Coordinates of C-alpha atoms in Angstrom, one line a residue:
Chain A
X173 CA 20.7 -28.9 -16.4
X174 CA 21.4 -27.3 -19.8
X175 CA 19.9 -24.2 -21.4
X176 CA 18.1 -26.4 -24.0
X177 CA 14.3 -25.9 -24.3
X178 CA 12.0 -28.7 -25.4
X179 CA 8.8 -27.8 -27.1
X180 CA 6.6 -30.9 -26.5
X181 CA 3.6 -31.0 -28.9
X182 CA 1.0 -33.1 -27.1
X183 CA -0.4 -36.2 -28.8
X184 CA -1.6 -35.7 -32.4
X185 CA -1.2 -31.9 -32.3
X186 CA 1.7 -31.1 -34.6
X187 CA 0.8 -28.0 -36.7
X188 CA 2.5 -27.2 -40.0
X189 CA 4.1 -24.1 -38.3
X190 CA 5.8 -26.1 -35.5
X191 CA 9.3 -25.6 -37.1
X192 CA 8.7 -21.8 -37.4
X193 CA 7.6 -21.8 -33.8
X194 CA 10.8 -23.6 -32.7
X195 CA 13.0 -21.2 -34.7
X196 CA 11.3 -18.0 -33.4
X197 CA 11.3 -19.2 -29.8
X198 CA 15.0 -19.9 -30.1
X199 CA 15.6 -16.4 -31.5
X200 CA 13.6 -14.7 -28.8
X201 CA 15.2 -16.7 -25.9
X202 CA 18.7 -17.0 -27.4
X203 CA 18.7 -20.7 -26.5
X204 CA 18.7 -24.0 -28.3
X205 CA 15.2 -25.2 -28.9
X206 CA 14.1 -28.7 -29.8
X207 CA 10.6 -29.7 -30.9
X208 CA 9.1 -33.2 -30.4
X209 CA 5.8 -34.9 -30.0
X210 CA 4.8 -36.3 -26.6
X211 CA 2.0 -38.7 -25.9
X212 CA 0.1 -37.9 -22.7
X213 CA -3.2 -39.3 -21.5
X214 CA -5.1 -36.0 -21.3
X215 CA -8.3 -37.7 -19.9
X216 CA -6.6 -37.7 -16.4
X217 CA -6.7 -33.8 -16.5
X218 CA -10.2 -33.4 -17.9
X219 CA -12.9 -31.7 -15.8
X220 CA -16.1 -32.8 -17.4
X221 CA -18.2 -30.1 -15.6
X222 CA -16.2 -27.4 -17.4
X223 CA -15.2 -29.3 -20.5
X224 CA -11.7 -28.1 -19.9
X225 CA -8.3 -29.5 -18.8
X226 CA -6.5 -28.7 -15.5
X227 CA -3.4 -26.7 -16.4
X228 CA -1.6 -27.2 -13.1
X229 CA -1.9 -31.0 -13.2
X230 CA -0.8 -31.0 -16.8
X231 CA 2.1 -28.9 -15.9
X232 CA 3.2 -31.4 -13.3
X233 CA 2.9 -34.1 -16.0
X234 CA 5.2 -32.1 -18.3
X235 CA 7.8 -32.0 -15.6
X236 CA 7.7 -35.8 -15.3
X237 CA 8.5 -35.9 -19.0
X238 CA 11.3 -33.4 -19.0
X239 CA 14.3 -35.2 -20.6
X240 CA 17.6 -35.1 -18.7
X241 CA 19.2 -32.9 -21.3
X242 CA 16.4 -30.2 -21.3
X243 CA 16.5 -27.2 -19.0
X244 CA 12.9 -26.3 -19.8
X245 CA 9.9 -28.2 -21.2
X246 CA 6.8 -26.5 -22.7
X247 CA 3.8 -28.6 -23.4
X248 CA 1.8 -27.2 -26.4
X249 CA -1.8 -28.4 -26.8
X250 CA -5.0 -27.6 -28.6
X251 CA -7.3 -28.3 -25.6
X252 CA -8.7 -25.5 -23.4
X253 CA -6.9 -25.1 -20.1
X254 CA -8.1 -23.8 -16.8
X255 CA -6.9 -23.4 -13.2
X256 CA -9.6 -23.9 -10.6
X257 CA -10.5 -20.3 -9.8
X258 CA -10.2 -18.9 -13.3
X259 CA -12.4 -19.5 -16.3
X260 CA -9.4 -20.2 -18.5
X261 CA -5.7 -19.6 -19.0
X262 CA -3.7 -19.3 -22.2
X263 CA -0.9 -21.1 -20.4
X264 CA 0.8 -21.7 -17.1
X265 CA 4.3 -21.9 -15.9
X266 CA 6.2 -22.4 -12.7
X267 CA 7.9 -19.1 -11.7
X268 CA 11.6 -19.9 -11.8
X269 CA 10.8 -23.5 -12.6
X270 CA 11.5 -25.8 -15.5
X271 CA 7.9 -26.5 -16.8
X272 CA 5.2 -24.7 -18.7
X273 CA 2.0 -25.5 -20.7
X274 CA 0.4 -23.4 -23.5
X275 CA -3.0 -23.9 -25.1
X276 CA -3.5 -22.6 -28.6
X277 CA -7.3 -23.1 -28.5
X278 CA -8.1 -19.5 -27.6
X279 CA -5.3 -18.2 -29.9
X280 CA -7.2 -19.2 -33.1
X281 CA -9.0 -16.3 -34.8
X282 CA -11.9 -18.6 -35.6
X283 CA -12.5 -19.2 -31.9
X284 CA -13.8 -15.6 -31.9
X285 CA -15.9 -16.0 -35.0
X286 CA -13.3 -14.5 -37.3
X287 CA -11.7 -16.1 -40.4
X288 CA -9.0 -18.6 -39.6
X289 CA -5.5 -17.0 -39.8
X290 CA -2.5 -19.4 -39.5
X291 CA 0.0 -16.6 -39.5
X292 CA -1.7 -14.8 -36.7
X293 CA -2.0 -18.1 -34.8
X294 CA 1.7 -18.7 -35.1
X295 CA 2.5 -15.1 -33.9
X296 CA 0.3 -15.6 -30.9
X297 CA 1.7 -19.1 -30.1
X298 CA 5.3 -17.7 -30.2
X299 CA 4.4 -14.9 -27.8
X300 CA 2.7 -17.2 -25.3
X301 CA 5.5 -19.8 -25.4
X302 CA 8.1 -17.0 -24.9
X303 CA 6.0 -15.5 -22.2
X304 CA 5.6 -18.7 -20.2
X305 CA 9.3 -19.5 -20.6
X306 CA 10.0 -16.0 -19.2
X307 CA 8.2 -17.0 -16.0
X308 CA 10.4 -20.1 -16.0
X309 CA 13.4 -17.9 -16.2
X310 CA 12.1 -16.0 -13.1
X311 CA 10.5 -13.0 -14.8
X312 CA 7.2 -11.6 -13.5
X313 CA 4.8 -9.5 -15.6
X314 CA 6.2 -6.5 -17.2
X315 CA 4.5 -3.0 -17.1
X316 CA 5.7 -2.3 -20.7
X317 CA 2.6 -3.3 -22.8
X318 CA 4.9 -4.1 -25.8
X319 CA 7.1 -6.5 -23.9
X320 CA 6.3 -10.2 -24.3
X321 CA 6.2 -10.4 -20.5
X322 CA 3.2 -8.0 -20.2
X323 CA 0.2 -9.7 -18.8
X324 CA -2.4 -10.9 -21.3
X325 CA -6.0 -11.7 -20.3
X326 CA -7.5 -11.1 -23.7
X327 CA -6.1 -12.4 -27.0
X328 CA -6.0 -8.8 -28.2
X329 CA -3.5 -8.1 -25.4
X330 CA -1.3 -10.9 -27.0
X331 CA -1.5 -9.2 -30.4
X332 CA -0.4 -5.9 -28.9
X333 CA 2.9 -7.2 -27.5
X334 CA 6.1 -8.1 -29.4
X335 CA 7.6 -11.6 -29.2
X336 CA 10.7 -10.4 -27.5
X337 CA 11.7 -9.4 -24.0
X338 CA 12.1 -5.6 -23.4
X339 CA 15.4 -4.1 -22.4
X340 CA 14.5 -4.1 -18.7
X341 CA 13.5 -7.8 -18.8
X342 CA 16.7 -8.7 -20.7
X343 CA 18.6 -6.8 -18.0
X344 CA 16.9 -8.8 -15.3
X345 CA 17.7 -12.1 -17.2
X346 CA 21.3 -11.1 -17.4
X347 CA 21.5 -10.8 -13.6
X348 CA 21.3 -13.6 -11.0
X349 CA 17.8 -13.9 -9.4
X350 CA 18.9 -12.7 -6.0
X351 CA 20.0 -9.3 -7.5
X352 CA 16.8 -8.8 -9.5
X353 CA 14.7 -5.8 -8.7
X354 CA 11.1 -6.4 -7.7
X355 CA 8.5 -4.8 -9.7
X356 CA 4.9 -4.8 -10.7
Chain B
X1376 CA 9.8 -0.7 -5.6
X1377 CA 8.3 -2.7 -2.8
X1378 CA 6.2 -5.7 -3.9
X1379 CA 2.5 -5.4 -3.1
X1380 CA 1.5 -8.0 -0.4
X1381 CA -1.6 -10.0 -1.0
X1382 CA -3.3 -12.6 1.1
X1383 CA -5.6 -15.3 -0.4
X1384 CA -8.0 -16.8 2.1
X1385 CA -9.9 -19.9 0.7
X1386 CA -10.5 -23.3 2.2
X1387 CA -9.9 -25.0 -1.2
X1388 CA -6.2 -25.9 -1.6
X1389 CA -6.4 -25.8 -5.4
X1390 CA -7.8 -22.3 -5.4
X1391 CA -5.1 -21.1 -3.0
X1392 CA -2.3 -22.6 -5.0
X1393 CA -3.8 -21.4 -8.4
X1394 CA -4.2 -17.9 -7.2
X1395 CA -0.8 -18.0 -5.5
X1396 CA 0.9 -18.8 -8.8
X1397 CA -1.2 -16.3 -10.7
X1398 CA -0.3 -13.4 -8.4
X1399 CA 3.4 -14.5 -8.1
X1400 CA 3.6 -14.2 -11.8
X1401 CA 2.1 -10.7 -11.5
X1402 CA 4.9 -9.7 -9.1
X1403 CA 3.1 -9.9 -5.8
X1404 CA 4.3 -11.2 -2.5
X1405 CA 1.7 -13.8 -1.7
X1406 CA 0.5 -15.4 1.6
X1407 CA -2.3 -17.9 1.8
X1408 CA -4.7 -18.9 4.6
X1409 CA -7.1 -21.8 4.7
X1410 CA -9.8 -20.0 6.7
X1411 CA -10.6 -16.8 8.7
X1412 CA -8.7 -17.9 11.9
X1413 CA -5.6 -18.8 9.9
X1414 CA -5.8 -15.5 8.1
X1415 CA -6.0 -13.5 11.4
X1416 CA -2.9 -15.4 12.7
X1417 CA -1.0 -14.6 9.5
X1418 CA -1.8 -10.9 9.8
X1419 CA 1.0 -10.8 12.4
X1420 CA 3.5 -11.2 9.6
X1421 CA 2.8 -7.6 8.6
X1422 CA 0.1 -5.5 6.8
X1423 CA -1.3 -6.6 3.4
X1424 CA -2.1 -4.3 0.6
X1425 CA -5.0 -6.5 -0.5
X1426 CA -6.9 -9.6 0.8
X1427 CA -8.9 -11.9 -1.4
X1428 CA -11.4 -13.7 0.8
X1429 CA -13.7 -16.6 0.1
X1430 CA -17.2 -16.4 1.6
X1431 CA -17.8 -20.0 2.6
X1432 CA -15.1 -21.4 4.8
X1433 CA -15.1 -23.7 7.9
X1434 CA -14.3 -22.3 11.4
X1435 CA -14.6 -18.7 10.4
X1436 CA -16.4 -17.6 7.2
X1437 CA -15.6 -14.6 5.0
X1438 CA -18.2 -12.2 6.5
X1439 CA -17.0 -12.9 10.1
X1440 CA -13.4 -12.5 9.0
X1441 CA -14.2 -9.2 7.2
X1442 CA -15.8 -7.9 10.5
X1443 CA -12.7 -8.9 12.4
X1444 CA -10.4 -7.4 9.9
X1445 CA -12.4 -4.2 10.0
X1446 CA -11.8 -4.0 13.7
X1447 CA -8.1 -4.5 13.3
X1448 CA -7.5 -2.4 10.2
X1449 CA -10.5 -0.3 9.2
X1450 CA -8.7 0.8 6.0
X1451 CA -7.9 -2.7 4.7
X1452 CA -8.8 -3.6 1.2
X1453 CA -10.8 -6.8 0.6
X1454 CA -12.1 -8.5 -2.6
X1455 CA -14.7 -11.2 -2.0
X1456 CA -14.5 -14.5 -3.8
X1457 CA -17.9 -16.1 -4.1
X1458 CA -19.8 -18.9 -5.8
X1459 CA -22.7 -17.7 -8.0
X1460 CA -25.2 -19.0 -5.5
X1461 CA -23.8 -16.8 -2.7
X1462 CA -24.1 -13.4 -4.5
X1463 CA -26.6 -12.2 -1.8
X1464 CA -23.9 -12.7 0.9
X1465 CA -21.4 -11.0 -1.4
X1466 CA -23.6 -8.0 -1.5
X1467 CA -23.7 -8.0 2.3
X1468 CA -19.9 -8.1 2.2
X1469 CA -19.9 -5.0 0.0
X1470 CA -22.2 -3.2 2.5
X1471 CA -19.6 -4.0 5.2
X1472 CA -16.9 -2.3 3.1
X1473 CA -15.5 -4.9 0.8
X1474 CA -14.0 -3.3 -2.4
X1475 CA -15.8 -5.7 -4.8
X1476 CA -16.7 -9.3 -5.3
X1477 CA -15.8 -11.7 -8.1
X1478 CA -17.7 -14.9 -8.9
X1479 CA -15.9 -18.3 -9.1
X1480 CA -14.6 -19.3 -11.6
X1481 CA -13.3 -15.8 -12.4
X1482 CA -12.6 -14.5 -15.8
X1483 CA -8.8 -13.7 -15.7
X1484 CA -9.3 -10.2 -17.1
X1485 CA -12.0 -9.5 -14.5
X1486 CA -9.8 -10.6 -11.7
X1487 CA -6.8 -8.7 -13.0
X1488 CA -8.9 -5.6 -13.5
X1489 CA -10.6 -5.8 -10.1
X1490 CA -7.2 -6.2 -8.4
X1491 CA -5.7 -3.3 -10.2
X1492 CA -8.7 -1.1 -9.4
X1493 CA -8.5 -2.1 -5.7
X1494 CA -4.8 -1.3 -5.5
X1495 CA -5.2 2.0 -7.4
X1496 CA -8.0 3.0 -5.0
X1497 CA -5.8 2.1 -2.0
X1498 CA -2.9 4.1 -3.5
X1499 CA -5.2 7.1 -4.2
X1500 CA -6.7 7.0 -0.7
X1501 CA -3.3 6.9 0.9
X1502 CA -2.1 9.7 -1.4
X1503 CA -5.2 11.7 -0.5
X1504 CA -4.5 11.4 3.2
X1505 CA -0.9 12.4 2.6
X1506 CA -1.9 15.4 0.5
X1507 CA -4.6 16.5 3.0
X1508 CA -1.9 16.5 5.7
X1509 CA 0.4 18.4 3.4
X1510 CA -2.3 21.0 2.6
X1511 CA -3.2 21.4 6.3
X1512 CA 0.5 21.7 7.1
X1513 CA 1.0 24.3 4.4
X1514 CA -2.1 26.3 5.3
X1515 CA -1.4 26.3 9.0
X1516 CA 2.3 27.2 8.7
X1517 CA 3.6 30.7 8.8
X1518 CA 6.5 32.0 6.9
X1519 CA 9.7 32.8 8.8
X1520 CA 10.0 36.5 9.0
X1521 CA 13.1 38.4 9.8
X1522 CA 15.9 40.2 8.0
X1523 CA 18.2 40.5 11.0
X1524 CA 21.7 39.0 10.8
X1525 CA 20.7 36.6 13.6
X1526 CA 17.8 35.1 11.7
X1527 CA 19.9 35.2 8.5
X1528 CA 22.4 32.9 10.2
X1529 CA 19.6 30.6 11.4
X1530 CA 18.2 30.3 7.8
X1531 CA 21.7 29.6 6.5
X1532 CA 21.9 26.7 9.0
X1533 CA 18.5 25.5 8.0
X1534 CA 19.6 25.4 4.3
X1535 CA 22.8 23.6 5.2
X1536 CA 21.2 20.8 7.3
X1537 CA 18.0 20.4 5.4
X1538 CA 19.5 18.3 2.6
X1539 CA 21.2 15.9 5.0
X1540 CA 19.7 13.1 7.0
X1541 CA 21.2 14.4 10.2
X1542 CA 19.1 14.6 13.4
X1543 CA 18.6 18.2 14.4
X1544 CA 18.0 19.8 17.8
X1545 CA 16.4 23.3 17.7
X1546 CA 16.9 25.3 20.9
X1547 CA 15.2 28.5 21.8
X1548 CA 12.9 30.1 24.3
X1549 CA 9.1 29.5 24.1
X1550 CA 7.5 31.4 21.3
X1551 CA 10.7 31.8 19.2
X1552 CA 9.3 29.7 16.4
X1553 CA 11.1 26.3 16.8
X1554 CA 8.3 24.4 15.1
X1555 CA 8.4 26.8 12.1
X1556 CA 12.1 26.1 11.8
X1557 CA 11.5 22.3 12.0
X1558 CA 8.9 22.7 9.2
X1559 CA 11.4 24.8 7.2
X1560 CA 14.0 22.1 7.5
X1561 CA 11.4 19.5 6.3
X1562 CA 10.2 21.7 3.5
X1563 CA 13.7 22.1 2.1
X1564 CA 14.6 18.4 2.5
X1565 CA 14.3 15.6 0.0
X1566 CA 11.6 14.2 2.3
X1567 CA 9.3 17.2 1.7
X1568 CA 6.8 15.1 -0.3
X1569 CA 6.1 13.0 2.7
X1570 CA 4.5 14.2 6.0
X1571 CA 6.2 16.0 8.9
X1572 CA 4.5 14.5 12.0
X1573 CA 4.8 16.6 15.1
X1574 CA 4.4 15.4 18.7
X1575 CA 4.6 17.7 21.7
X1576 CA 6.2 15.4 24.2
X1577 CA 5.6 17.9 27.1
X1578 CA 1.8 18.2 26.4
X1579 CA 0.9 14.5 26.5
X1580 CA 0.7 12.4 29.7
X1581 CA 3.4 9.7 29.9
X1582 CA 0.8 6.9 29.7
X1583 CA -0.6 8.3 26.4
X1584 CA 2.7 9.4 24.9
X1585 CA 3.8 5.8 24.4
X1586 CA 0.7 5.0 22.4
X1587 CA 1.0 8.3 20.6
X1588 CA 4.5 7.5 19.4
X1589 CA 4.4 3.8 18.9
X1590 CA 0.7 3.2 18.2
X1591 CA -1.2 0.2 19.7
X1592 CA -3.0 -3.0 18.7
X1593 CA -6.6 -3.6 19.4
X1594 CA -7.1 -4.6 23.0
X1595 CA -3.6 -3.4 24.1
X1596 CA -5.2 -1.5 27.0
X1597 CA -8.6 -0.6 28.2
X1598 CA -10.3 1.6 25.6
X1599 CA -8.0 0.4 22.7
X1600 CA -10.9 -0.7 20.5
X1601 CA -9.0 -0.4 17.3
X1602 CA -5.5 -0.8 16.0
X1603 CA -3.9 2.6 15.8
X1604 CA -0.8 3.7 14.0
X1605 CA 1.6 5.8 16.1
X1606 CA 3.3 9.0 15.0
X1607 CA 6.6 7.1 14.3
X1608 CA 4.8 4.9 11.8
X1609 CA 3.0 7.8 10.3
X1610 CA 6.3 9.7 9.8
X1611 CA 7.5 6.9 7.4
X1612 CA 9.3 8.6 4.5
X1613 CA 9.1 12.0 6.2
X1614 CA 10.1 13.8 9.3
X1615 CA 9.3 13.2 12.9
X1616 CA 9.3 16.4 14.9
X1617 CA 9.5 15.9 18.7
X1618 CA 8.8 19.1 20.4
X1619 CA 9.8 19.6 24.0
X1620 CA 12.1 16.6 23.8
X1621 CA 13.6 17.6 27.2
X1622 CA 10.3 16.6 28.9
X1623 CA 10.3 13.0 27.7
X1624 CA 10.1 10.6 30.6
X1625 CA 13.1 8.2 31.3
X1626 CA 11.4 5.0 30.2
X1627 CA 10.4 6.5 26.9
X1628 CA 13.9 7.8 26.4
X1629 CA 15.1 4.1 26.4
X1630 CA 12.4 3.1 23.9
X1631 CA 13.1 6.1 21.7
X1632 CA 16.8 5.4 21.6
X1633 CA 16.1 1.9 20.5
X1634 CA 13.9 3.1 17.6
X1635 CA 16.5 5.7 16.6
X1636 CA 19.1 3.0 16.4
X1637 CA 17.2 0.5 14.4
X1638 CA 14.2 2.4 13.0
X1639 CA 12.2 -0.6 14.0
X1640 CA 9.6 -0.9 16.7
X1641 CA 6.4 -2.7 17.8
X1642 CA 3.0 -1.2 18.5
X1643 CA 1.8 -1.5 22.1
X1644 CA 0.4 -5.0 22.6
X1645 CA 1.8 -6.2 19.3
X1646 CA 4.5 -8.6 18.4
X1647 CA 5.1 -7.6 14.8
X1648 CA 8.1 -5.4 14.1
X1649 CA 7.4 -2.4 12.0
X1650 CA 10.0 -0.4 10.1
X1651 CA 9.7 3.3 9.7
X1652 CA 12.2 5.5 7.7
X1653 CA 12.0 8.9 9.2
X1654 CA 14.3 11.9 9.8
X1655 CA 14.3 13.2 13.4
X1656 CA 14.1 16.9 14.3
X1657 CA 13.7 17.8 18.0
X1658 CA 13.1 21.1 19.8
X1659 CA 13.6 22.2 23.4
X1660 CA 13.6 25.2 25.5
X1661 CA 15.5 23.3 28.2
X1662 CA 19.3 23.1 28.8
X1663 CA 19.8 19.6 27.5
X1664 CA 23.4 19.5 28.7
X1665 CA 22.4 20.4 32.2
X1666 CA 19.7 17.7 32.1
X1667 CA 22.3 15.1 31.0
X1668 CA 24.5 16.3 33.8
X1669 CA 21.7 15.8 36.3
X1670 CA 20.9 12.4 34.8
X1671 CA 17.4 13.6 33.8
X1672 CA 18.2 13.0 30.2
X1673 CA 20.1 10.0 28.8
X1674 CA 23.6 10.8 27.5
X1675 CA 23.4 8.2 24.7
X1676 CA 20.0 9.7 23.5
X1677 CA 21.5 13.2 23.7
X1678 CA 24.3 12.3 21.4
X1679 CA 22.0 10.4 19.1
X1680 CA 19.6 13.4 18.6
X1681 CA 22.1 16.2 18.8
X1682 CA 24.0 15.7 15.6
X1683 CA 23.2 19.3 14.5
X1684 CA 22.1 22.1 16.7
X1685 CA 20.3 25.4 15.8
X1686 CA 19.9 28.1 18.4
X1687 CA 17.0 30.5 17.8
X1688 CA 17.6 34.0 19.1
X1689 CA 14.9 35.5 21.4
X1690 CA 13.0 38.4 19.9
X1691 CA 14.7 40.9 22.3
X1692 CA 18.0 40.1 20.5
X1693 CA 16.5 40.9 17.1
X1694 CA 14.3 43.9 17.7
X1695 CA 15.2 45.1 14.2
X1696 CA 12.8 42.3 13.0
X1697 CA 9.8 43.8 14.8
X1698 CA 8.6 46.1 12.1
X1699 CA 8.6 43.3 9.5
X1700 CA 7.0 40.9 11.9
X1701 CA 4.4 43.4 12.9
X1702 CA 3.6 44.1 9.3
X1703 CA 3.2 40.4 8.6
X1704 CA 0.8 39.9 11.6
X1705 CA -1.2 43.0 10.7
X1706 CA -1.6 41.7 7.2
X1707 CA -2.5 38.2 8.5
X1708 CA -5.2 39.4 10.9
X1709 CA -6.5 42.0 8.4
X1710 CA -7.2 39.1 6.1
X1711 CA -8.7 36.7 8.6
X1712 CA -10.9 39.4 10.2
X1713 CA -11.9 40.9 6.9
X1714 CA -10.6 44.4 7.9
X1715 CA -8.5 46.8 5.8
X1716 CA -4.8 46.8 6.7
X1717 CA -3.8 49.2 9.5
X1718 CA -0.7 51.2 9.9
X1719 CA 1.2 51.4 13.2
X1720 CA 1.7 54.8 14.8
X1721 CA 5.3 55.8 15.5
X1722 CA 4.7 55.6 19.3
X1723 CA 3.2 52.1 18.9
X1724 CA 6.3 50.9 17.0
X1725 CA 8.6 52.4 19.6
X1726 CA 6.6 50.8 22.3
X1727 CA 7.0 47.4 20.6
X1728 CA 10.7 47.9 20.2
X1729 CA 11.2 48.9 23.8
X1730 CA 9.8 45.8 25.3
X1731 CA 11.6 42.6 26.4
X1732 CA 9.2 40.1 24.8
X1733 CA 9.6 37.2 27.2
X1734 CA 7.0 35.3 25.2
X1735 CA 8.9 36.1 22.0
X1736 CA 7.2 36.1 18.5
X1737 CA 4.1 34.3 19.8
X1738 CA 3.6 37.1 22.3
X1739 CA 4.1 39.8 19.6
X1740 CA 1.5 38.0 17.4
X1741 CA -1.0 37.9 20.3
X1742 CA -0.4 41.6 20.9
X1743 CA -1.0 42.5 17.3
X1744 CA -4.1 40.3 17.1
X1745 CA -5.6 42.0 20.2
X1746 CA -4.7 45.5 18.8
X1747 CA -6.5 44.6 15.5
X1748 CA -9.6 43.6 17.5
X1749 CA -9.8 46.6 19.8
X1750 CA -8.2 49.3 17.6
X1751 CA -10.4 51.9 16.0
X1752 CA -9.7 53.6 12.7
X1753 CA -7.0 52.7 10.3
X1754 CA -4.1 53.0 12.7
X1755 CA -2.8 50.9 15.6
X1756 CA -1.9 53.2 18.5
X1757 CA 0.1 52.4 21.6
X1758 CA -3.0 52.3 23.7
X1759 CA -4.4 49.5 21.5
X1760 CA -1.5 47.3 22.6
X1761 CA -1.9 45.0 25.6
X1762 CA -1.4 46.8 28.9
X1763 CA 1.5 44.5 29.9
X1764 CA 3.4 45.8 26.9
X1765 CA 2.9 49.4 27.9
X1766 CA 3.8 48.9 31.5
X1767 CA 6.9 46.9 30.8
X1768 CA 8.0 49.2 28.0
X1769 CA 8.3 52.2 30.2
X1770 CA 11.2 50.5 32.1
X1771 CA 14.5 51.7 31.0
X1772 CA 16.3 48.9 29.2
X1773 CA 19.5 48.3 27.4
X1774 CA 19.4 48.3 23.6
X1775 CA 22.1 48.2 21.0
X1776 CA 22.7 51.2 18.8
X1777 CA 22.3 49.0 15.7
X1778 CA 18.8 47.9 16.9
X1779 CA 17.8 51.5 17.5
X1780 CA 19.1 52.7 14.1
X1781 CA 17.5 49.8 12.3
X1782 CA 14.1 50.5 13.9
X1783 CA 14.4 54.2 13.2
X1784 CA 15.2 53.7 9.5
X1785 CA 12.4 51.2 9.2
X1786 CA 9.9 53.7 10.8
X1787 CA 11.0 56.6 8.6
X1788 CA 10.8 54.4 5.4
X1789 CA 7.3 53.3 6.4
X1790 CA 6.3 57.0 7.0
X1791 CA 7.7 57.9 3.7
X1792 CA 5.8 55.0 2.0
X1793 CA 9.0 53.3 1.1
X1794 CA 10.4 56.3 -0.8
X1795 CA 14.2 56.0 -0.2
X1796 CA 15.2 59.4 -1.5
X1797 CA 12.6 61.1 0.8
X1798 CA 13.6 58.9 3.7
X1799 CA 17.3 59.7 3.2
X1800 CA 16.4 63.4 3.3
X1801 CA 14.5 63.0 6.5
X1802 CA 17.3 61.0 8.1
X1803 CA 19.9 63.5 6.9
X1804 CA 22.0 61.0 5.0
X1805 CA 22.6 60.3 1.4
X1806 CA 20.7 57.7 -0.6
X1807 CA 23.8 55.4 -1.0
X1808 CA 24.3 55.3 2.8
X1809 CA 20.7 54.6 3.4
X1810 CA 20.7 51.7 0.8
X1811 CA 23.8 50.3 2.6
X1812 CA 22.0 50.4 5.9
X1813 CA 18.8 48.9 4.5
X1814 CA 20.9 46.0 3.2
X1815 CA 22.8 45.7 6.4
X1816 CA 19.7 45.4 8.6
X1817 CA 17.7 43.5 6.0
X1818 CA 14.9 46.1 6.1
X1819 CA 12.2 45.8 3.5
X1820 CA 11.9 49.3 1.9
X1821 CA 9.0 48.6 -0.5

């Protein structure tokens, strides 16, 4: 497995800012990042009673599509994601695993009745992708609100944090998992 | 920092796995159970900081589980997961003591917020218990009084050993203040922000001592209706003070040795190993070496506990401390009885300094308390002191010249209201000599 990260834009979703996203995720993670489109039959993950898509099942699908050369794959979609017990999730990742999914639906300013803002959407998408990748690298939520690994349950939380890992998280990333300190 | 432990109890596999991932990402240690019975089984793996419990489950539902959990661990924190239709039952759960309930599907922010509030309340509750113990400990403790060289040496030893993790044995006759010394060691140690938990091994029957030290699980014996933490567990982070260690029965000596070696133990009737990080301080008025020789005390336990030893002098060997001690007790009982402070007559002080004090400082305190109750006016006279003191005191007894000199200087200083020049004149010595003697005997001249 390599350090390469694949950003997989699902189906027809390929925003104009996808190249900016690729570049900024690469800068934040210090890894080689590739972006590509991926065709997935999303109907299999659709929950009609909720009009949402099952994030955990989609995540499993992402892992099936991970190319041999990619260390991590992040599926990026416009559809709304959920896990069974929660109303929604911005994204989901395997802790210490190779896969993640991120939904940009609730990252749009116009989702909250505000004027559309592509720049803000890109900022938010970068943070969510870097956050989910952090879980893939084995990081848990960080108590530093400005760290990209801080927990976000509102989109405003996403806006508060930076798109980079704080010094403590970088320190944890620099050490093998068995020597990492536990924290909450 | 230790990861908080959380158990998710829900019959839906997808809910369990979703929440498991969610809390793992939040840095929790997560256990899952598919129903109430499964949850009770998994409690054996150790205590949980928080349990998230679904209401509707096969075999054992959330309400029944909550009742069972309450029996096992009355302080446990539970958040109820419920479908919208079952809110009435959720309210019943709240009445039974659940922290809160959340309705499925849960808004992530609501779940995150509820969990943080629950953990914060648990932390505050535990801190409150710890602080209450600390306040009670501070308010019930007495200062160590004494300017004699003997007590100065004891306090030097306390200062030396307090910062270490070494086990300490405090030896001394009854009433010499062994527990005060144990508390002084704890108060000066890095463990002072955690409790000192005292157990009088000689005052508790053997059958109860085991439960007192190790705690018990519900149903461990007749009358064990609830799980109870033992003193060893309660001393986690702090100091365990075992008074009258020489009285500990042989079987308990084996168990105690095992705990001291591993700092791990199980509650009576339990299978789960519990870890407790405590520092041990013991006290005894027995001759431990003689007990070891007579095989009444295990030699290996003796060496384990006797890393550092402090001998407390009996009061008869530090009679020069009597004026200070007396002043302290007079002040203490004046406050508690709401009376103005009283002075001791010269005869009363002489009487106190002529006595052997077999009951040591405790006996002196009792004598002063009684004198404060029965004495009339603003002075304590010799006749106000307990009869036993008066009778014993008339016996001729040996006393050192230093003790007599110290007592006399203290008395004159007191009579001259602490005026050193005036006292030096009365004593027939110059001020410099008097200052030297005040320093030598540790007399408080103010």
